[in-house]
Coordinates of C-alpha atoms and ligand atoms in Angstrom, one line a residue:
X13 CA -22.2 -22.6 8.7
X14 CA -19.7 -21.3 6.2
X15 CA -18.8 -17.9 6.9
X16 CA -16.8 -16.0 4.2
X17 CA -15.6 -12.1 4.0
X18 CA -15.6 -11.1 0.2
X19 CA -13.8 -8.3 -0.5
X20 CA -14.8 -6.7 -4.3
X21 CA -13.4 -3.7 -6.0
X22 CA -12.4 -2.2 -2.6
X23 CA -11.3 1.3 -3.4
X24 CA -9.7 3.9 -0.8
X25 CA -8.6 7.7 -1.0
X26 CA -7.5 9.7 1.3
X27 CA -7.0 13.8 0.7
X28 CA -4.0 14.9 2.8
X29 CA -3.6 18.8 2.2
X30 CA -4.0 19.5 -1.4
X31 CA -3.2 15.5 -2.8
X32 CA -4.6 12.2 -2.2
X33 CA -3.4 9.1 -1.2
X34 CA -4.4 6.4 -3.0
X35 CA -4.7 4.0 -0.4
X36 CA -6.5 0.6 -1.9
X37 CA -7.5 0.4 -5.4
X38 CA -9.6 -2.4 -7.1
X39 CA -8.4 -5.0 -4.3
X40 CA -10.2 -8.2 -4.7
X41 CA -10.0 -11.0 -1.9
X42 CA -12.0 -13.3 -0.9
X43 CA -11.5 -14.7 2.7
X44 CA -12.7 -18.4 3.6
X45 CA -14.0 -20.1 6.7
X46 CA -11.4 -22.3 7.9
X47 CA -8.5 -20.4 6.1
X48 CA -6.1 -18.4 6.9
X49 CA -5.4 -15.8 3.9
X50 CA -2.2 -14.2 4.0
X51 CA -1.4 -10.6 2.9
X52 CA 1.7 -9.5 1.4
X53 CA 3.9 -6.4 0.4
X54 CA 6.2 -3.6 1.0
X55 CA 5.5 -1.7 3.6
X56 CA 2.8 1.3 2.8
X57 CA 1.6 -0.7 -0.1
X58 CA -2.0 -0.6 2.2
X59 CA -2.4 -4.0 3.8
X60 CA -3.4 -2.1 6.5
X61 CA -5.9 0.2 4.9
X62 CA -7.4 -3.4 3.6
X63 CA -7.4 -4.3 7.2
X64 CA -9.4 -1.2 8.4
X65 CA -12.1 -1.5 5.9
X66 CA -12.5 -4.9 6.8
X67 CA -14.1 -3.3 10.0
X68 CA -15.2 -0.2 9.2
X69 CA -12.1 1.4 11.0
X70 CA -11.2 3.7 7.8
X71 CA -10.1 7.8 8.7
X72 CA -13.5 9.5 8.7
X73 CA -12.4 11.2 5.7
X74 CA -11.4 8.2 3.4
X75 CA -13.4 8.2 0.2
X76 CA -14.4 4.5 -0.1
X77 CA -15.8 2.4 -2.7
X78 CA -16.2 -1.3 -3.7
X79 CA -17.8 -3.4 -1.3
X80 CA -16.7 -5.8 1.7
X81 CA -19.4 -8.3 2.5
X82 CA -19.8 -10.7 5.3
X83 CA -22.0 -13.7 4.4
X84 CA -22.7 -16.3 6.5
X85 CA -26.0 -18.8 5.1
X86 CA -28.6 -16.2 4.3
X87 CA -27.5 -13.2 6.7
X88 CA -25.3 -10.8 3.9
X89 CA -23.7 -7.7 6.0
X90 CA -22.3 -5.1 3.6
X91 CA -19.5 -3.5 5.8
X92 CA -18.7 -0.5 3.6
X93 CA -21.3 2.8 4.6
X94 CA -22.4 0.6 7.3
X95 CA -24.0 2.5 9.8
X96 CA -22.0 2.7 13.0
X97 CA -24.8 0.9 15.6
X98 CA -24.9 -1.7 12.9
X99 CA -20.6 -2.0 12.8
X100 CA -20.7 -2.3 16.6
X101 CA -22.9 -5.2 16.0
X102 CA -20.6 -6.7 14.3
X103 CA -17.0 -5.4 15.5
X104 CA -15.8 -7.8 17.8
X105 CA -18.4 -10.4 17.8
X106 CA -18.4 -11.2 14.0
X107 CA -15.1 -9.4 12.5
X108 CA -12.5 -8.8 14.9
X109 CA -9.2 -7.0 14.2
X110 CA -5.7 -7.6 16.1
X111 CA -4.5 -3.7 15.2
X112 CA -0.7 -3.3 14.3
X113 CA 0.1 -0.4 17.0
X114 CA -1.9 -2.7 19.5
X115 CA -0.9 -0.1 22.3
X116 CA -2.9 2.3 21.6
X117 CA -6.1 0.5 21.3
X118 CA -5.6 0.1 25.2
X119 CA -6.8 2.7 27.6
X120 CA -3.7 3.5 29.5
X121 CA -5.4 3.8 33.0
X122 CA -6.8 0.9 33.5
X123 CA -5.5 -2.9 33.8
X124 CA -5.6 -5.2 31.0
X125 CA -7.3 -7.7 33.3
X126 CA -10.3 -4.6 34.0
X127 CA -10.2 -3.9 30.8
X128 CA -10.4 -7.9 29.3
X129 CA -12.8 -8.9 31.7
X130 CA -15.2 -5.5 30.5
X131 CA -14.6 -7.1 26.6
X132 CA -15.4 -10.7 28.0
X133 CA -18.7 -9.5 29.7
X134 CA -20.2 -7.4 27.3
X135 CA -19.2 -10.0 24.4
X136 CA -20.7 -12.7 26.9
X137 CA -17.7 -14.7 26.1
X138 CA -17.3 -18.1 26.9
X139 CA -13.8 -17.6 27.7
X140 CA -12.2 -16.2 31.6
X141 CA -9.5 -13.4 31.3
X142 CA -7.0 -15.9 32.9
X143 CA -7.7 -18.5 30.5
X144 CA -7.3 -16.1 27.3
X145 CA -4.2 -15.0 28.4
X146 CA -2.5 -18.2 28.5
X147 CA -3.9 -19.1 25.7
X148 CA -1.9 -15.8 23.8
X149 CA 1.5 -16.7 26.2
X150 CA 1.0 -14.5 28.6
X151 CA 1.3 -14.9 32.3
X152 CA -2.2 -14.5 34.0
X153 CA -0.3 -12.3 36.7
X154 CA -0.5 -9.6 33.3
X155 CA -4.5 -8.7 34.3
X156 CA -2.7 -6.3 37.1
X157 CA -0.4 -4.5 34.5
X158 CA -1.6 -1.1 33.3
X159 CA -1.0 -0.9 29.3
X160 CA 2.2 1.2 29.8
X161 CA 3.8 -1.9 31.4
X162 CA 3.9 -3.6 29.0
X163 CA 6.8 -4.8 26.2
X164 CA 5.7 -4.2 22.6
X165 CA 5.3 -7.8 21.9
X166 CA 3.2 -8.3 25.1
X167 CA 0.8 -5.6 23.9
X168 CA 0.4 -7.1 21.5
X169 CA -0.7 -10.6 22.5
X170 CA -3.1 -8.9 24.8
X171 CA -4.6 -7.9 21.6
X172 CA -4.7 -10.8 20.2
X173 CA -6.8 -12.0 23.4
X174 CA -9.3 -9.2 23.0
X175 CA -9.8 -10.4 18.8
X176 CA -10.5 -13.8 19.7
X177 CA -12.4 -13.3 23.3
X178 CA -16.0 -13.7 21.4
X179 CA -14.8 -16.1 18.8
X180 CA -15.5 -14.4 15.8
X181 CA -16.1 -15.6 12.5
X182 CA -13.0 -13.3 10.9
X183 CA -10.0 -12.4 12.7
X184 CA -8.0 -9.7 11.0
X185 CA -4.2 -9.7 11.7
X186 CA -1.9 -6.4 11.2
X187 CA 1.6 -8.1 11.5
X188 CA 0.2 -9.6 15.0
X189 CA 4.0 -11.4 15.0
X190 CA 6.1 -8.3 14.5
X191 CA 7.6 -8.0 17.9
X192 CA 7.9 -11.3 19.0
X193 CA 10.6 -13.7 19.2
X194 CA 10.6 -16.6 17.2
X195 CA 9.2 -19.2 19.4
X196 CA 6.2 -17.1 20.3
X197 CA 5.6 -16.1 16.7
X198 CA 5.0 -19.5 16.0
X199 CA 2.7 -19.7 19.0
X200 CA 0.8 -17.1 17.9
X201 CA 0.4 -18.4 14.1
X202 CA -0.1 -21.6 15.5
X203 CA -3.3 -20.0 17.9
X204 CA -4.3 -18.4 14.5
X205 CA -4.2 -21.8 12.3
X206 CA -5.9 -23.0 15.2
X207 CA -9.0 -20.5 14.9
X208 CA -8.8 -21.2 11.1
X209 CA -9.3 -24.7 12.8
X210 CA -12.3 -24.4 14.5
X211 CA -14.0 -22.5 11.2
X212 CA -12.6 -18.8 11.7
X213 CA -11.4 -17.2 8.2
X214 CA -8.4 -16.0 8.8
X215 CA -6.4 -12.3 7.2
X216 CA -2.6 -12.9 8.6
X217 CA -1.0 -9.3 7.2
X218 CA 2.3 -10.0 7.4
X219 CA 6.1 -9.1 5.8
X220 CA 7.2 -12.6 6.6
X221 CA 7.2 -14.6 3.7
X222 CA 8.9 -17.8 5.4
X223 CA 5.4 -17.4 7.9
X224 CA 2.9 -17.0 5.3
X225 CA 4.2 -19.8 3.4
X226 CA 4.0 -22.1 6.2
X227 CA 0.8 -21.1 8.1
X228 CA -1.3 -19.7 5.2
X229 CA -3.4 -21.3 2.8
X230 CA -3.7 -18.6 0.2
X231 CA -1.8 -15.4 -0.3
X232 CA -2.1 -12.3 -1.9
X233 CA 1.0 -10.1 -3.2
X234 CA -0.1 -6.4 -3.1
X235 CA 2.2 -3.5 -4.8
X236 CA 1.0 0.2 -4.3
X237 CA -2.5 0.0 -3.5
X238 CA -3.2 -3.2 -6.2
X239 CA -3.4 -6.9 -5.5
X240 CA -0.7 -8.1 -8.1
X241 CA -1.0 -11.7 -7.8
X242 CA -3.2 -14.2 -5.8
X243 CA -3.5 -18.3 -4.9
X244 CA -2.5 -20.9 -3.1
X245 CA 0.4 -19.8 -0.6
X246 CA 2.7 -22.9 -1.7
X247 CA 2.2 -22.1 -5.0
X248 CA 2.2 -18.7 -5.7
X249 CA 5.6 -18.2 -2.6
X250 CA 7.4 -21.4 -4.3
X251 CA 6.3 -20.2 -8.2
X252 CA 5.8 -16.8 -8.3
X253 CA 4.5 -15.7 -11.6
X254 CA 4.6 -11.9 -11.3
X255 CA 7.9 -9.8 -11.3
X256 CA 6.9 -8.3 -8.4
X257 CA 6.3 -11.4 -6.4
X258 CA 9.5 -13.1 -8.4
X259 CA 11.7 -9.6 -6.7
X260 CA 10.3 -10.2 -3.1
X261 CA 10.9 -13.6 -3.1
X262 CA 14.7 -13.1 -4.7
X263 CA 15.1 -11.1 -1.5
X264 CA 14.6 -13.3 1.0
X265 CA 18.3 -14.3 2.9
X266 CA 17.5 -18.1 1.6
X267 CA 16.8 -16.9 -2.0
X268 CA 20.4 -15.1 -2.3
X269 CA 19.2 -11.7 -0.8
X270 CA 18.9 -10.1 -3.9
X271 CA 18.0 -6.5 -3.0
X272 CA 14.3 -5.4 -4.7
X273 CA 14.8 -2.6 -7.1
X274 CA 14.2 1.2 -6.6
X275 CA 11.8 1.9 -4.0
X276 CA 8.2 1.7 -3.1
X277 CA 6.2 4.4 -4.8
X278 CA 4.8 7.4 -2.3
X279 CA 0.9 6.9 -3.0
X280 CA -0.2 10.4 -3.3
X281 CA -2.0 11.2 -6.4
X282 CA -0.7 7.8 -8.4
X283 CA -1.5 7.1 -12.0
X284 CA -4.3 5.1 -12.8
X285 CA -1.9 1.9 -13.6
X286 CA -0.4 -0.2 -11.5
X287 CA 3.2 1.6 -11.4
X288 CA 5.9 -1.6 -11.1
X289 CA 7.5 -1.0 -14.1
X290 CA 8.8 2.4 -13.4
X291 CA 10.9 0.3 -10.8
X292 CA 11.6 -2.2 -12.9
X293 CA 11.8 -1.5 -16.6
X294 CA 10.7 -4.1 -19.3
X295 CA 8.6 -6.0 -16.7
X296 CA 5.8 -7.6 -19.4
X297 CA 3.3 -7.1 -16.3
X298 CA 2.9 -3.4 -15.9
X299 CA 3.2 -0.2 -17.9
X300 CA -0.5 0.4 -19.6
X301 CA -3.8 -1.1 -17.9
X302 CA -3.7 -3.9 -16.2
X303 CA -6.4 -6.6 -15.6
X304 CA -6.3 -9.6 -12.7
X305 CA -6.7 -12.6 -14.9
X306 CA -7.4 -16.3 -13.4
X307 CA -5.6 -19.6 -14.2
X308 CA -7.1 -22.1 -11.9
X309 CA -6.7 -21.3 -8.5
X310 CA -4.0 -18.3 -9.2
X311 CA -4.9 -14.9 -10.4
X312 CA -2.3 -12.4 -11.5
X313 CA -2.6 -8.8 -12.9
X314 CA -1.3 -8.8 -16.2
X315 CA -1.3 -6.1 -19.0
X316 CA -4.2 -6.1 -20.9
X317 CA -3.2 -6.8 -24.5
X318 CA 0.7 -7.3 -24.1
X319 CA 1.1 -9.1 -20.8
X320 CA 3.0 -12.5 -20.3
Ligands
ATP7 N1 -5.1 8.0 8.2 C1 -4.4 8.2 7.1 N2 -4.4 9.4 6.4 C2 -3.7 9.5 5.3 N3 -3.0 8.5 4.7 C3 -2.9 7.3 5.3 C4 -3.6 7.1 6.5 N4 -3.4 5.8 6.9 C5 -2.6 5.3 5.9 N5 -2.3 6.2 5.0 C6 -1.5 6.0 3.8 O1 -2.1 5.0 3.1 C7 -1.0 4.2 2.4 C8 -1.1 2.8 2.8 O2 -0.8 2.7 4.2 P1 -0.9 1.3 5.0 O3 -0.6 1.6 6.5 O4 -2.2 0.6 4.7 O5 0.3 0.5 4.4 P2 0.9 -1.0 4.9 O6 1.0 -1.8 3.7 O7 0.0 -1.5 6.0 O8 2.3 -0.6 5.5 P3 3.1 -1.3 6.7 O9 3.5 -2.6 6.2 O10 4.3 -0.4 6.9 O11 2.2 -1.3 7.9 C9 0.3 4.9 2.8 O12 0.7 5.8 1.8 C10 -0.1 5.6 4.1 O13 0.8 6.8 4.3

């Protein structure tokens, strides 16, 4: 059965003190069974707030709007102001996140192999908790090791065993890569391409570009809160058509390291328009309201009545 996670208008703030952060605004994606869908930007852009809402993880006091639907045939979940007996319904078995400080999500007094083999039973997995954790690269001799033993990039693996354990239909990935070496990042995509495989739609949230290009399908380039520009990864990484996307790419060590201009915007109490050109001036994409217009396969926000 096809299974996507549509993502419409998704709109987050969060008051801190006297301001607000504006977290997410008017992000658009659409995730599809058997893809994985990479997400791209600076860091604090809100790829991870994107990744919260996904699953109903957002700060109790985020102000939320938009919608975030999981359809799958006729059966239509609507994730946001979801009731929390209904998000535990889904959480794990239907949506389940790999979270970027993947420590944490651990309870430090117990073993992973307790605590796996507690996810494993009450998911009624098919999987054992020896079996997962070779799948993720980790030696089965980990189930004895409390969560403070181990490295970051172990921790992280075991969290990747605990999102896949009941084979969900989306997998949501907060830079699941970002403390491993080389040869076990490309394990781990590989295990994610391979869940994309088997009909899993796939969110890889990542900073590496030279990743998304090779294990993602489709990309989206998000600056500030705002998808800029979206399609397929190959063509939107190897033909950018936004600035934004053109300056990340520019950066990259094989593209002439070309530093990005200024720096990313704080997000507290932003202007209602995407805010690129104040980093770079004369960009014909930003600087007035902007609208995500589709060519094909790509979309990319452009200024409404003056963009290129
Ligand atoms: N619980 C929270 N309360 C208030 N603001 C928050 C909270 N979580 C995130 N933010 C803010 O929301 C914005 C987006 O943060 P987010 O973590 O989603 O960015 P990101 O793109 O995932 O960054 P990184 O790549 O560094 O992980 C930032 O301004 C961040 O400070």
């Amino acid at each position: 059965m096809t299974v996507t996670l549509t993502i419409d208008a998704l709109t987050v703030r969060i008051p801190v003190g006297s301001a607000v952060v504006h977290a997410a605004t008017d992000v658009d994606l659409v995730l599809e069974a058997g893809r994985v869908h990479a997400l791209v930007g600076e860091s604090g852009c809100g790829k991870s707030i994107v990744a919260s809402a996904t699953c109903g993880l957002l700060p109790p006091n985020a102000r939320v709007s938009g919608s975030v639907r999981l359809t799958s045939g006729s059966d239509d979940v609507e994730i946001v102001g979801a009731p929390e007996r209904l998000l535990r319904t889904v959480r794990g078995r239907r949506i389940a996140l790999v979270p970027q400080s993947a420590a944490t999500y651990l309870t430090p007094v117990r073993t992973v192999g307790t605590q796996l083999g507690e996810t494993l039973r009450h998911l009624e997995s098919r999987y054992g908790v020896a079996e997962l954790l070779d799948r993720v690269g980790l030696d089965p001799e980990c189930r004895t090791l409390y969560p403070h033993e181990l490295s970051g990039g172990m921790a992280q693996r075991a969290a990747i065993a605990f999102a896949i354990a009941g084979d969900p239909e989306v997998i949501v990935a907060d830079e699941p890569t970002s403390s491993l070496d080389p040869d076990l990042t490309e394990r781990i995509l590989t295990l994610l391409d391979g869940c994309a495989g088997a009909g899993a739609s796939v969110l890889l949230i990542t900073h590496d570009l030279t990743a998304a290009r090779r294990h993602a399908d489709a990309v989206s380039v998000m600056y500030a809160g705002r998808i800029l520009e979206s399609g397929p990864a190959a063509d939107v990484l190897d033909d950018p058509w936004h600035d934004y996307t053109k300056d990340l790419m520019a950066a990259l060590p094989r593209n002439g390291l070309r530093p990005m201009p200024g720096t990313p915007p704080e997000l507290t109490d932003l202007p209602d328009d995407c805010v690129y050109h104040l980093r770079r001036p004369g960009t014909a994409f930003s600087g007035g309201p902007t609208r995500l217009v589709r060519t094909g396969a790509r979309v990319v926000r452009t200024r409404v009545g003056g963009g290129s």
